Amino acid sequence: MTNSRPHIGIFGRRNTGKSSLINLLTGQETAIISDIPGTTTDPVKKSVEILGIGPVVLVDTAGIDDAGELGRKRIDKSLDAIKKVDCAVLLIAGNQFGQYELELIRHFGKFGIPYLILHNKSDLSKIAALTKTAIKHHSDASVLDFSAKDPGDSEKIIDALKKIIPGESQQHRTLIGDLVKPKDTVLFITPIDSEAPEGRLILPQNQAIRDALDNHCITVVVKETELDDFLKLGIPPALVVTDSQAFGYVATRIPENVPLTSFSILFARQKGDFNDYLQGTPHLSKLKDGDNILMLESCTHQTNCDDIGRVKIPQLLRNFTGKNLSFTVVGGLSEIAPIDYSLVIQCGGCMVTRKQLINRIKPFTEKDIPVTNYGMVLAYVNGIFERATRMFL
């Protein structure tokens, strides 16, 4: 799944060889190469396998020194891509190191992105001592001299990348492995409604079921309409995971002593800052008339009358609070309008990386705007928030 692969961003001025670097790392013509500056426009993701690292997503970006009104928009896109990668490569050439590179370094620091600096085209000019001194004055990053035309240089770049890729992005963060033990029975409740894709389960359900199997659990999957039939079998589940929308119904049928949570809450723990969600959720009871709530969806999809983020949760919160609330919905990783939000509600985030989701939420937590998650909201309005989260504390 590309959403769990490390994302490596390639940044720098035009014509420093960003696309050539990608081809060097992959050992094939993955990216278009041209001597014409500005060949790469919008950030382009390339899912590749790098020998020695494994499957990654390389993000090729437009030059940070692009010109004109359109060029400024391309630069903004490149800077925005920084908060969506796990680590970065700052590419320079011809011993150029100045304001453009410093701007990138400032953005790397702002979003906590580890990075290394590569000086390309060493076949034409080696990196100068003066350039190294200038870099060290502003950065502690590793600096390597290389030529994209020399296949032998790929090994040292890959070794350097291994050191900056955050460990968490290379590891599979289990959804339930620390909550159960081998041979435990895990019950998954998956309602099938108009939002469910034809002939398959949604991604969070698929991933949770696979995680249970990987942890050697006895895995049982039912719709909520067959829940009572399963319970009649007398098999005590060690853990029950339900679609958040069925929380109210399921909680009345699962004994209080059986751990109960939802797919969305599992993903909140795996992908986001769980403590921020725990602290932000009770703010639901403090909402006032006129408050604007931001709904963040990490994917884009067609909507219908049963849409959880655009229809169901807004209706539930208006009923729960009795307040006149406004809702702004932003899908994918689109720009967010600078509105005074009272609360941010994030989806599970199954389609993005942990780094992408955390950086998406960061501007709000820095302003002390409470944040929560779809599943936590549904647990709270159903009066089972403490029960649905206690196993994680």
C-alpha atoms as a printed R data frame, in Angstrom:
    type eleno elety resid chain resno       x       y       z
1   ATOM     1    CA   MET     A     1   0.000   0.000   0.000
2   ATOM     2    CA   THR     A     2   1.485   3.328  -1.049
3   ATOM     3    CA   ASN     A     3  -0.116   5.051   1.938
4   ATOM     4    CA   SER     A     4   2.214   3.149   4.318
5   ATOM     5    CA   ARG     A     5   5.413   3.425   2.237
6   ATOM     6    CA   PRO     A     6   8.060   5.999   3.193
7   ATOM     7    CA   HIS     A     7   7.617   9.162   1.104
8   ATOM     8    CA   ILE     A     8  10.939  10.715   0.010
9   ATOM     9    CA   GLY     A     9  10.749  14.237  -1.422
10  ATOM    10    CA   ILE     A    10  13.317  15.585  -3.899
11  ATOM    11    CA   PHE     A    11  13.687  19.379  -3.653
12  ATOM    12    CA   GLY     A    12  15.965  21.987  -5.189
13  ATOM    13    CA   ARG     A    13  16.381  24.565  -7.919
14  ATOM    14    CA   ARG     A    14  15.482  23.945 -11.524
15  ATOM    15    CA   ASN     A    15  17.905  21.894 -13.579
16  ATOM    16    CA   THR     A    16  19.868  20.538 -10.605
17  ATOM    17    CA   GLY     A    17  19.007  17.017 -11.724
18  ATOM    18    CA   LYS     A    18  16.086  15.997  -9.494
19  ATOM    19    CA   SER     A    19  14.618  13.705 -12.151
20  ATOM    20    CA   SER     A    20  18.082  12.324 -12.930
21  ATOM    21    CA   LEU     A    21  18.513  11.480  -9.247
22  ATOM    22    CA   ILE     A    22  15.258   9.528  -9.268
23  ATOM    23    CA   ASN     A    23  16.424   7.559 -12.297
24  ATOM    24    CA   LEU     A    24  19.768   6.872 -10.606
25  ATOM    25    CA   LEU     A    25  18.073   5.563  -7.448
26  ATOM    26    CA   THR     A    26  15.642   3.343  -9.340
27  ATOM    27    CA   GLY     A    27  18.088   2.187 -11.969
28  ATOM    28    CA   GLN     A    28  15.640   2.961 -14.773
29  ATOM    29    CA   GLU     A    29  14.111   5.831 -16.743
30  ATOM    30    CA   THR     A    30  11.428   6.561 -14.168
31  ATOM    31    CA   ALA     A    31  11.347  10.341 -14.618
32  ATOM    32    CA   ILE     A    32  11.535  12.557 -17.711
33  ATOM    33    CA   ILE     A    33  14.938  14.229 -18.090
34  ATOM    34    CA   SER     A    34  15.506  17.485 -19.982
35  ATOM    35    CA   ASP     A    35  18.068  20.280 -20.056
36  ATOM    36    CA   ILE     A    36  15.184  22.746 -20.225
37  ATOM    37    CA   PRO     A    37  14.621  24.242 -16.740
38  ATOM    38    CA   GLY     A    38  11.149  23.679 -15.325
39  ATOM    39    CA   THR     A    39  10.402  20.307 -16.959
40  ATOM    40    CA   THR     A    40   8.825  19.116 -13.699
41  ATOM    41    CA   THR     A    41   5.780  21.227 -12.780
42  ATOM    42    CA   ASP     A    42   3.439  19.909 -10.073
43  ATOM    43    CA   PRO     A    43   4.851  17.414  -7.537
44  ATOM    44    CA   VAL     A    44   4.735  13.930  -9.049
45  ATOM    45    CA   LYS     A    45   4.594  10.755  -6.945
46  ATOM    46    CA   LYS     A    46   6.376   7.656  -8.185
47  ATOM    47    CA   SER     A    47   5.943   4.348  -6.359
48  ATOM    48    CA   VAL     A    48   9.214   2.511  -6.791
49  ATOM    49    CA   GLU     A    49  11.407  -0.184  -5.285
50  ATOM    50    CA   ILE     A    50  14.894   0.955  -4.281
51  ATOM    51    CA   LEU     A    51  17.372  -1.860  -3.783
52  ATOM    52    CA   GLY     A    52  18.505  -1.755  -0.170
53  ATOM    53    CA   ILE     A    53  15.528   0.278   1.055
54  ATOM    54    CA   GLY     A    54  12.450  -1.423  -0.391
55  ATOM    55    CA   PRO     A    55   9.172   0.060  -1.636
56  ATOM    56    CA   VAL     A    56   9.002   3.844  -1.329
57  ATOM    57    CA   VAL     A    57   7.200   6.770  -2.892
58  ATOM    58    CA   LEU     A    58   9.511   9.323  -4.504
59  ATOM    59    CA   VAL     A    59   8.055  12.816  -4.787
60  ATOM    60    CA   ASP     A    60   9.583  14.802  -7.654
61  ATOM    61    CA   THR     A    61   8.965  18.553  -7.227
62  ATOM    62    CA   ALA     A    62   9.225  21.697  -9.308
63  ATOM    63    CA   GLY     A    63  12.248  23.956  -8.940
64  ATOM    64    CA   ILE     A    64  12.239  26.240  -5.914
65  ATOM    65    CA   ASP     A    65  13.605  29.035  -8.142
66  ATOM    66    CA   ASP     A    66  10.809  28.886 -10.727
67  ATOM    67    CA   ALA     A    67   9.908  32.241 -12.301
68  ATOM    68    CA   GLY     A    68   6.759  34.226 -13.057
69  ATOM    69    CA   GLU     A    69   3.242  34.043 -11.667
70  ATOM    70    CA   LEU     A    70   2.831  30.398 -12.702
71  ATOM    71    CA   GLY     A    71   6.275  29.648 -11.319
72  ATOM    72    CA   ARG     A    72   5.251  31.041  -7.921
73  ATOM    73    CA   LYS     A    73   2.325  28.652  -7.876
74  ATOM    74    CA   ARG     A    74   4.664  25.773  -8.671
75  ATOM    75    CA   ILE     A    75   6.973  26.848  -5.845
76  ATOM    76    CA   ASP     A    76   4.031  26.927  -3.427
77  ATOM    77    CA   LYS     A    77   3.139  23.381  -4.512
78  ATOM    78    CA   SER     A    78   6.706  22.253  -3.871
79  ATOM    79    CA   LEU     A    79   6.773  23.833  -0.421
80  ATOM    80    CA   ASP     A    80   3.396  22.308   0.394
81  ATOM    81    CA   ALA     A    81   4.773  18.874  -0.539
82  ATOM    82    CA   ILE     A    82   7.316  19.126   2.304
83  ATOM    83    CA   LYS     A    83   4.706  18.455   4.989
84  ATOM    84    CA   LYS     A    84   3.584  15.332   3.113
85  ATOM    85    CA   VAL     A    85   6.917  13.484   3.004
86  ATOM    86    CA   ASP     A    86   8.754  11.432   5.620
87  ATOM    87    CA   CYS     A    87  12.194  12.685   4.647
88  ATOM    88    CA   ALA     A    88  13.760  14.852   1.960
89  ATOM    89    CA   VAL     A    89  16.720  15.330  -0.333
90  ATOM    90    CA   LEU     A    90  17.901  18.898  -0.936
91  ATOM    91    CA   LEU     A    91  19.644  18.807  -4.310
92  ATOM    92    CA   ILE     A    92  22.167  21.438  -5.325
93  ATOM    93    CA   ALA     A    93  24.578  21.710  -8.268
94  ATOM    94    CA   GLY     A    94  27.361  23.975  -9.458
95  ATOM    95    CA   ASN     A    95  28.156  24.949  -5.840
96  ATOM    96    CA   GLN     A    96  24.990  27.049  -5.644
97  ATOM    97    CA   PHE     A    97  23.794  27.448  -2.074
98  ATOM    98    CA   GLY     A    98  21.784  30.503  -1.105
99  ATOM    99    CA   GLN     A    99  18.336  31.895  -0.345
100 ATOM   100    CA   TYR     A   100  16.435  29.176  -2.201
101 ATOM   101    CA   GLU     A   101  18.140  26.401  -0.279
102 ATOM   102    CA   LEU     A   102  17.742  28.253   3.013
103 ATOM   103    CA   GLU     A   103  14.019  28.573   2.384
104 ATOM   104    CA   LEU     A   104  13.765  24.819   1.921
105 ATOM   105    CA   ILE     A   105  15.815  24.178   5.071
106 ATOM   106    CA   ARG     A   106  13.489  26.450   7.061
107 ATOM   107    CA   HIS     A   107  10.482  24.488   5.841
108 ATOM   108    CA   PHE     A   108  12.142  21.147   6.632
109 ATOM   109    CA   GLY     A   109  12.676  22.350  10.187
110 ATOM   110    CA   LYS     A   110   9.153  23.707  10.515
111 ATOM   111    CA   PHE     A   111   7.609  20.328   9.752
112 ATOM   112    CA   GLY     A   112  10.260  18.153  11.379
113 ATOM   113    CA   ILE     A   113  11.441  16.598   8.112
114 ATOM   114    CA   PRO     A   114  14.866  14.898   8.244
115 ATOM   115    CA   TYR     A   115  16.903  15.569   5.128
116 ATOM   116    CA   LEU     A   116  20.273  15.243   3.451
117 ATOM   117    CA   ILE     A   117  22.002  17.543   0.972
118 ATOM   118    CA   LEU     A   118  23.343  16.200  -2.307
119 ATOM   119    CA   HIS     A   119  25.648  18.132  -4.636
120 ATOM   120    CA   ASN     A   120  24.999  16.833  -8.146
121 ATOM   121    CA   LYS     A   121  27.093  17.054 -11.334
122 ATOM   122    CA   SER     A   122  30.378  16.333  -9.597
123 ATOM   123    CA   ASP     A   123  31.628  15.183 -12.999
124 ATOM   124    CA   LEU     A   124  31.538  18.861 -14.005
125 ATOM   125    CA   SER     A   125  32.560  20.498 -10.718
126 ATOM   126    CA   LYS     A   126  33.256  19.030  -7.299
127 ATOM   127    CA   ILE     A   127  31.662  20.547  -4.233
128 ATOM   128    CA   ALA     A   128  33.904  23.351  -2.983
129 ATOM   129    CA   ALA     A   129  35.165  23.755   0.574
130 ATOM   130    CA   LEU     A   130  33.523  27.180   0.664
131 ATOM   131    CA   THR     A   131  30.157  25.616  -0.205
132 ATOM   132    CA   LYS     A   132  30.554  23.016   2.529
133 ATOM   133    CA   THR     A   133  31.347  25.762   5.044
134 ATOM   134    CA   ALA     A   134  28.264  27.756   4.020
135 ATOM   135    CA   ILE     A   135  26.055  24.685   4.369
136 ATOM   136    CA   LYS     A   136  27.448  23.777   7.789
137 ATOM   137    CA   HIS     A   137  26.724  27.308   8.991
138 ATOM   138    CA   HIS     A   138  23.006  26.696   8.443
139 ATOM   139    CA   SER     A   139  22.521  22.927   8.609
140 ATOM   140    CA   ASP     A   140  23.712  19.781  10.378
141 ATOM   141    CA   ALA     A   141  22.549  17.589   7.493
142 ATOM   142    CA   SER     A   142  24.874  15.136   5.768
143 ATOM   143    CA   VAL     A   143  26.392  16.482   2.538
144 ATOM   144    CA   LEU     A   144  27.389  14.208  -0.343
145 ATOM   145    CA   ASP     A   145  29.034  14.935  -3.684
146 ATOM   146    CA   PHE     A   146  27.843  12.769  -6.586
147 ATOM   147    CA   SER     A   147  27.073  12.556 -10.267
148 ATOM   148    CA   ALA     A   148  23.731  11.275 -11.522
149 ATOM   149    CA   LYS     A   149  25.655   9.934 -14.521
150 ATOM   150    CA   ASP     A   150  27.688   7.568 -12.337
151 ATOM   151    CA   PRO     A   151  25.657   4.458 -11.379
152 ATOM   152    CA   GLY     A   152  28.271   3.689  -8.740
153 ATOM   153    CA   ASP     A   153  27.193   6.738  -6.722
154 ATOM   154    CA   SER     A   154  23.728   5.301  -6.046
155 ATOM   155    CA   GLU     A   155  24.960   3.034  -3.242
156 ATOM   156    CA   LYS     A   156  26.314   5.857  -1.075
157 ATOM   157    CA   ILE     A   157  23.117   7.877  -1.586
158 ATOM   158    CA   ILE     A   158  20.967   4.903  -0.607
159 ATOM   159    CA   ASP     A   159  23.102   4.370   2.521
160 ATOM   160    CA   ALA     A   160  22.586   8.029   3.438
161 ATOM   161    CA   LEU     A   161  18.830   7.779   2.844
162 ATOM   162    CA   LYS     A   162  18.593   4.781   5.172
163 ATOM   163    CA   LYS     A   163  19.917   6.955   7.984
164 ATOM   164    CA   ILE     A   164  17.292   9.689   7.594
165 ATOM   165    CA   ILE     A   165  14.144   7.691   6.826
166 ATOM   166    CA   PRO     A   166  12.249   7.757  10.154
167 ATOM   167    CA   GLY     A   167  12.056   4.294  11.682
168 ATOM   168    CA   GLU     A   168   8.297   4.558  12.160
169 ATOM   169    CA   SER     A   169   7.749   5.026   8.434
170 ATOM   170    CA   GLN     A   170   9.576   1.769   7.662
171 ATOM   171    CA   GLN     A   171   7.805  -0.240  10.324
172 ATOM   172    CA   HIS     A   172   4.288  -1.566  10.131
173 ATOM   173    CA   ARG     A   173   2.468   0.023  13.056
174 ATOM   174    CA   THR     A   174   0.091  -2.655  14.237
175 ATOM   175    CA   LEU     A   175  -3.586  -1.829  14.663
176 ATOM   176    CA   ILE     A   176  -4.434  -4.449  17.292
177 ATOM   177    CA   GLY     A   177  -1.279  -6.527  17.852
178 ATOM   178    CA   ASP     A   178  -0.624  -5.029  21.289
179 ATOM   179    CA   LEU     A   179  -4.258  -5.466  22.350
180 ATOM   180    CA   VAL     A   180  -4.572  -9.208  21.757
181 ATOM   181    CA   LYS     A   181  -2.506 -12.375  21.847
182 ATOM   182    CA   PRO     A   182  -2.279 -15.317  19.412
183 ATOM   183    CA   LYS     A   183  -5.411 -17.517  19.255
184 ATOM   184    CA   ASP     A   184  -7.630 -14.760  20.679
185 ATOM   185    CA   THR     A   185 -10.974 -14.356  18.957
186 ATOM   186    CA   VAL     A   186 -11.411 -10.900  17.425
187 ATOM   187    CA   LEU     A   187 -14.902  -9.926  16.276
188 ATOM   188    CA   PHE     A   188 -15.228  -7.384  13.468
189 ATOM   189    CA   ILE     A   189 -18.632  -5.817  12.819
190 ATOM   190    CA   THR     A   190 -18.935  -4.355   9.323
191 ATOM   191    CA   PRO     A   191 -22.311  -2.889   8.350
192 ATOM   192    CA   ILE     A   192 -22.972  -2.814   4.614
193 ATOM   193    CA   ASP     A   193 -24.745   0.413   3.670
194 ATOM   194    CA   SER     A   194 -24.959   2.650   0.621
195 ATOM   195    CA   GLU     A   195 -21.441   3.978   1.300
196 ATOM   196    CA   ALA     A   196 -19.870   0.511   1.136
197 ATOM   197    CA   PRO     A   197 -18.058  -0.228  -2.149
198 ATOM   198    CA   GLU     A   198 -19.627  -2.854  -4.385
199 ATOM   199    CA   GLY     A   199 -18.286  -6.341  -3.749
200 ATOM   200    CA   ARG     A   200 -15.569  -5.467  -1.231
201 ATOM   201    CA   LEU     A   201 -14.852  -4.061   2.212
202 ATOM   202    CA   ILE     A   202 -13.508  -0.571   2.781
203 ATOM   203    CA   LEU     A   203  -9.754  -0.173   3.326
204 ATOM   204    CA   PRO     A   204  -9.782   0.242   7.151
205 ATOM   205    CA   GLN     A   205 -11.758  -2.978   7.512
206 ATOM   206    CA   ASN     A   206  -9.431  -4.842   5.152
207 ATOM   207    CA   GLN     A   207  -6.336  -3.635   6.965
208 ATOM   208    CA   ALA     A   208  -7.701  -4.401  10.438
209 ATOM   209    CA   ILE     A   209  -8.716  -7.919   9.445
210 ATOM   210    CA   ARG     A   210  -5.294  -8.517   7.891
211 ATOM   211    CA   ASP     A   211  -3.626  -7.200  11.058
212 ATOM   212    CA   ALA     A   212  -5.614  -9.671  13.157
213 ATOM   213    CA   LEU     A   213  -4.584 -12.533  10.883
214 ATOM   214    CA   ASP     A   214  -0.942 -11.407  10.989
215 ATOM   215    CA   ASN     A   215  -1.161 -11.565  14.795
216 ATOM   216    CA   HIS     A   216  -2.492 -15.156  14.615
217 ATOM   217    CA   CYS     A   217  -5.951 -14.315  15.896
218 ATOM   218    CA   ILE     A   218  -9.156 -16.212  15.217
219 ATOM   219    CA   THR     A   219 -10.950 -13.661  13.090
220 ATOM   220    CA   VAL     A   220 -14.746 -13.433  12.858
221 ATOM   221    CA   VAL     A   221 -16.491 -10.930  10.575
222 ATOM   222    CA   VAL     A   222 -20.238 -10.242  10.738
223 ATOM   223    CA   LYS     A   223 -22.703  -7.542   9.792
224 ATOM   224    CA   GLU     A   224 -24.543  -5.934  12.678
225 ATOM   225    CA   THR     A   225 -27.658  -7.852  11.638
226 ATOM   226    CA   GLU     A   226 -25.890 -11.135  12.470
227 ATOM   227    CA   LEU     A   227 -24.270  -9.966  15.700
228 ATOM   228    CA   ASP     A   228 -26.858 -11.611  17.954
229 ATOM   229    CA   ASP     A   229 -26.491 -14.868  16.022
230 ATOM   230    CA   PHE     A   230 -22.758 -14.893  16.716
231 ATOM   231    CA   LEU     A   231 -23.225 -14.102  20.401
232 ATOM   232    CA   LYS     A   232 -25.560 -17.117  20.724
233 ATOM   233    CA   LEU     A   233 -22.588 -19.342  19.883
234 ATOM   234    CA   GLY     A   234 -21.121 -18.485  23.294
235 ATOM   235    CA   ILE     A   235 -17.643 -17.677  21.970
236 ATOM   236    CA   PRO     A   236 -16.209 -14.840  24.104
237 ATOM   237    CA   PRO     A   237 -14.287 -12.367  21.917
238 ATOM   238    CA   ALA     A   238 -11.101 -10.866  23.300
239 ATOM   239    CA   LEU     A   239 -11.762  -7.701  21.293
240 ATOM   240    CA   VAL     A   240 -14.687  -6.275  19.329
241 ATOM   241    CA   VAL     A   241 -14.087  -3.744  16.548
242 ATOM   242    CA   THR     A   242 -17.090  -2.135  14.916
243 ATOM   243    CA   ASP     A   243 -17.837   0.419  12.279
244 ATOM   244    CA   SER     A   244 -18.228   3.640  14.262
245 ATOM   245    CA   GLN     A   245 -21.715   4.237  12.877
246 ATOM   246    CA   ALA     A   246 -22.941   1.075  14.628
247 ATOM   247    CA   PHE     A   247 -21.479   2.057  18.032
248 ATOM   248    CA   GLY     A   248 -24.828   2.710  19.692
249 ATOM   249    CA   TYR     A   249 -26.355  -0.601  18.649
250 ATOM   250    CA   VAL     A   250 -23.255  -2.734  19.236
251 ATOM   251    CA   ALA     A   251 -22.563  -1.301  22.707
252 ATOM   252    CA   THR     A   252 -25.934  -2.509  23.958
253 ATOM   253    CA   ARG     A   253 -25.155  -6.093  22.919
254 ATOM   254    CA   ILE     A   254 -21.495  -6.518  23.802
255 ATOM   255    CA   PRO     A   255 -20.931  -7.122  27.543
256 ATOM   256    CA   GLU     A   256 -19.275  -4.238  29.371
257 ATOM   257    CA   ASN     A   257 -16.244  -6.365  30.283
258 ATOM   258    CA   VAL     A   258 -15.415  -7.048  26.612
259 ATOM   259    CA   PRO     A   259 -13.080  -4.454  25.031
260 ATOM   260    CA   LEU     A   260 -14.947  -2.522  22.343
261 ATOM   261    CA   THR     A   261 -13.630   0.055  19.876
262 ATOM   262    CA   SER     A   262 -13.982   1.029  16.215
263 ATOM   263    CA   PHE     A   263 -11.967   0.886  13.001
264 ATOM   264    CA   SER     A   264 -11.682   4.668  12.956
265 ATOM   265    CA   ILE     A   265 -10.352   4.837  16.508
266 ATOM   266    CA   LEU     A   266  -7.765   2.158  15.717
267 ATOM   267    CA   PHE     A   267  -6.563   4.286  12.832
268 ATOM   268    CA   ALA     A   268  -6.590   7.403  15.007
269 ATOM   269    CA   ARG     A   269  -4.046   5.677  17.220
270 ATOM   270    CA   GLN     A   270  -1.979   4.314  14.340
271 ATOM   271    CA   LYS     A   271  -1.872   7.428  12.169
272 ATOM   272    CA   GLY     A   272  -2.458  10.490  14.345
273 ATOM   273    CA   ASP     A   273  -1.490  11.991  17.688
274 ATOM   274    CA   PHE     A   274  -3.843   9.984  19.884
275 ATOM   275    CA   ASN     A   275  -3.405  12.168  22.963
276 ATOM   276    CA   ASP     A   276  -4.497  15.251  21.019
277 ATOM   277    CA   TYR     A   277  -7.652  13.397  19.974
278 ATOM   278    CA   LEU     A   278  -8.347  12.233  23.533
279 ATOM   279    CA   GLN     A   279  -8.045  15.777  24.855
280 ATOM   280    CA   GLY     A   280  -9.964  17.372  21.995
281 ATOM   281    CA   THR     A   281 -13.022  15.116  21.884
282 ATOM   282    CA   PRO     A   282 -14.721  16.367  25.085
283 ATOM   283    CA   HIS     A   283 -14.815  19.837  23.497
284 ATOM   284    CA   LEU     A   284 -17.920  18.571  21.678
285 ATOM   285    CA   SER     A   285 -19.870  19.424  24.815
286 ATOM   286    CA   LYS     A   286 -18.560  23.012  24.747
287 ATOM   287    CA   LEU     A   287 -19.641  23.946  21.215
288 ATOM   288    CA   LYS     A   288 -21.691  27.126  20.853
289 ATOM   289    CA   ASP     A   289 -24.076  28.610  18.329
290 ATOM   290    CA   GLY     A   290 -22.205  29.811  15.264
291 ATOM   291    CA   ASP     A   291 -19.126  27.632  15.804
292 ATOM   292    CA   ASN     A   292 -17.457  26.475  12.588
293 ATOM   293    CA   ILE     A   293 -16.221  22.888  12.538
294 ATOM   294    CA   LEU     A   294 -13.645  21.666  10.031
295 ATOM   295    CA   MET     A   295 -14.205  18.160   8.639
296 ATOM   296    CA   LEU     A   296 -10.988  16.701   7.204
297 ATOM   297    CA   GLU     A   297 -11.254  13.774   4.805
298 ATOM   298    CA   SER     A   298  -7.928  12.300   3.734
299 ATOM   299    CA   CYS     A   299  -9.291  10.879   0.507
300 ATOM   300    CA   THR     A   300 -11.607  12.122  -2.218
301 ATOM   301    CA   HIS     A   301 -14.782  10.240  -3.048
302 ATOM   302    CA   GLN     A   302 -18.261  10.673  -4.416
303 ATOM   303    CA   THR     A   303 -20.733  11.711  -1.769
304 ATOM   304    CA   ASN     A   304 -24.293  10.569  -1.135
305 ATOM   305    CA   CYS     A   305 -27.063  11.064   1.386
306 ATOM   306    CA   ASP     A   306 -25.356   8.650   3.818
307 ATOM   307    CA   ASP     A   307 -21.943  10.314   3.724
308 ATOM   308    CA   ILE     A   308 -20.446  10.056   7.188
309 ATOM   309    CA   GLY     A   309 -18.370  13.251   7.204
310 ATOM   310    CA   ARG     A   310 -20.587  15.536   5.148
311 ATOM   311    CA   VAL     A   311 -24.044  14.430   6.269
312 ATOM   312    CA   LYS     A   312 -24.251  12.078   9.244
313 ATOM   313    CA   ILE     A   313 -21.776  13.621  11.691
314 ATOM   314    CA   PRO     A   314 -23.009  17.199  11.097
315 ATOM   315    CA   GLN     A   315 -26.600  16.080  11.731
316 ATOM   316    CA   LEU     A   316 -25.593  14.127  14.832
317 ATOM   317    CA   LEU     A   317 -23.668  17.058  16.300
318 ATOM   318    CA   ARG     A   318 -26.465  19.543  15.704
319 ATOM   319    CA   ASN     A   319 -28.846  17.168  17.468
320 ATOM   320    CA   PHE     A   320 -26.369  16.342  20.254
321 ATOM   321    CA   THR     A   321 -25.466  19.945  21.050
322 ATOM   322    CA   GLY     A   322 -28.736  21.619  20.130
323 ATOM   323    CA   LYS     A   323 -26.594  24.364  18.591
324 ATOM   324    CA   ASN     A   324 -26.569  26.048  15.200
325 ATOM   325    CA   LEU     A   325 -23.224  24.759  13.895
326 ATOM   326    CA   SER     A   326 -21.451  25.375  10.583
327 ATOM   327    CA   PHE     A   327 -19.297  22.756   8.848
328 ATOM   328    CA   THR     A   328 -16.456  23.138   6.337
329 ATOM   329    CA   VAL     A   329 -15.365  19.975   4.525
330 ATOM   330    CA   VAL     A   330 -11.906  19.613   2.949
331 ATOM   331    CA   GLY     A   331 -11.059  16.418   1.072
332 ATOM   332    CA   GLY     A   332  -7.732  14.853   0.160
333 ATOM   333    CA   LEU     A   333  -4.720  16.963   1.090
334 ATOM   334    CA   SER     A   334  -6.153  20.174  -0.367
335 ATOM   335    CA   GLU     A   335  -5.377  23.608   1.014
336 ATOM   336    CA   ILE     A   336  -7.420  24.664   4.050
337 ATOM   337    CA   ALA     A   337  -9.010  28.087   4.094
338 ATOM   338    CA   PRO     A   338  -7.788  30.255   7.025
339 ATOM   339    CA   ILE     A   339 -11.104  30.329   8.893
340 ATOM   340    CA   ASP     A   340 -11.519  30.588  12.656
341 ATOM   341    CA   TYR     A   341 -12.413  26.963  13.420
342 ATOM   342    CA   SER     A   342 -13.716  25.888  16.824
343 ATOM   343    CA   LEU     A   343 -13.019  22.181  16.304
344 ATOM   344    CA   VAL     A   344 -11.310  19.938  13.745
345 ATOM   345    CA   ILE     A   345 -12.647  16.441  13.055
346 ATOM   346    CA   GLN     A   346 -10.281  14.188  11.082
347 ATOM   347    CA   CYS     A   347 -11.266  10.938   9.379
348 ATOM   348    CA   GLY     A   348  -9.336   7.735  10.125
349 ATOM   349    CA   GLY     A   349  -6.653   8.653   7.597
350 ATOM   350    CA   CYS     A   350  -6.281   5.209   6.043
351 ATOM   351    CA   MET     A   351  -5.233   6.728   2.693
352 ATOM   352    CA   VAL     A   352  -2.339   8.873   3.951
353 ATOM   353    CA   THR     A   353   0.885   8.384   5.873
354 ATOM   354    CA   ARG     A   354   1.259   9.120   9.556
355 ATOM   355    CA   LYS     A   355   3.561  12.057   8.763
356 ATOM   356    CA   GLN     A   356   1.022  13.525   6.330
357 ATOM   357    CA   LEU     A   357  -1.794  13.280   8.839
358 ATOM   358    CA   ILE     A   358   0.187  14.691  11.768
359 ATOM   359    CA   ASN     A   359   1.415  17.652   9.705
360 ATOM   360    CA   ARG     A   360  -2.161  18.199   8.494
361 ATOM   361    CA   ILE     A   361  -3.333  18.566  12.078
362 ATOM   362    CA   LYS     A   362  -0.280  20.412  13.420
363 ATOM   363    CA   PRO     A   363  -1.330  23.986  12.451
364 ATOM   364    CA   PHE     A   364  -4.466  23.572  14.570
365 ATOM   365    CA   THR     A   365  -2.886  22.005  17.646
366 ATOM   366    CA   GLU     A   366  -0.259  24.787  17.596
367 ATOM   367    CA   LYS     A   367  -3.140  27.278  17.900
368 ATOM   368    CA   ASP     A   368  -4.784  25.200  20.664
369 ATOM   369    CA   ILE     A   369  -7.752  24.377  18.429
370 ATOM   370    CA   PRO     A   370  -9.149  21.032  19.664
371 ATOM   371    CA   VAL     A   371  -8.933  18.097  17.255
372 ATOM   372    CA   THR     A   372 -10.718  14.768  17.219
373 ATOM   373    CA   ASN     A   373 -11.538  11.862  14.938
374 ATOM   374    CA   TYR     A   374 -14.692  10.499  13.272
375 ATOM   375    CA   GLY     A   375 -14.805   7.388  15.457
376 ATOM   376    CA   MET     A   376 -14.185   9.285  18.665
377 ATOM   377    CA   VAL     A   377 -16.978  11.729  17.841
378 ATOM   378    CA   LEU     A   378 -19.431   8.881  17.253
379 ATOM   379    CA   ALA     A   379 -18.349   7.171  20.471
380 ATOM   380    CA   TYR     A   380 -18.779  10.416  22.416
381 ATOM   381    CA   VAL     A   381 -22.272  11.230  21.152
382 ATOM   382    CA   ASN     A   382 -23.291   7.635  21.902
383 ATOM   383    CA   GLY     A   383 -22.034   7.976  25.485
384 ATOM   384    CA   ILE     A   384 -19.325   5.314  25.183
385 ATOM   385    CA   PHE     A   385 -16.211   7.409  24.604
386 ATOM   386    CA   GLU     A   386 -14.501   6.217  27.790
387 ATOM   387    CA   ARG     A   387 -15.291   2.593  27.020
388 ATOM   388    CA   ALA     A   388 -14.120   2.819  23.384
389 ATOM   389    CA   THR     A   389 -10.736   4.291  24.356
390 ATOM   390    CA   ARG     A   390  -9.923   2.827  27.786
391 ATOM   391    CA   MET     A   391  -7.944  -0.116  26.350
392 ATOM   392    CA   PHE     A   392  -5.386   2.313  24.893
393 ATOM   393    CA   LEU     A   393  -4.666   4.189  28.128
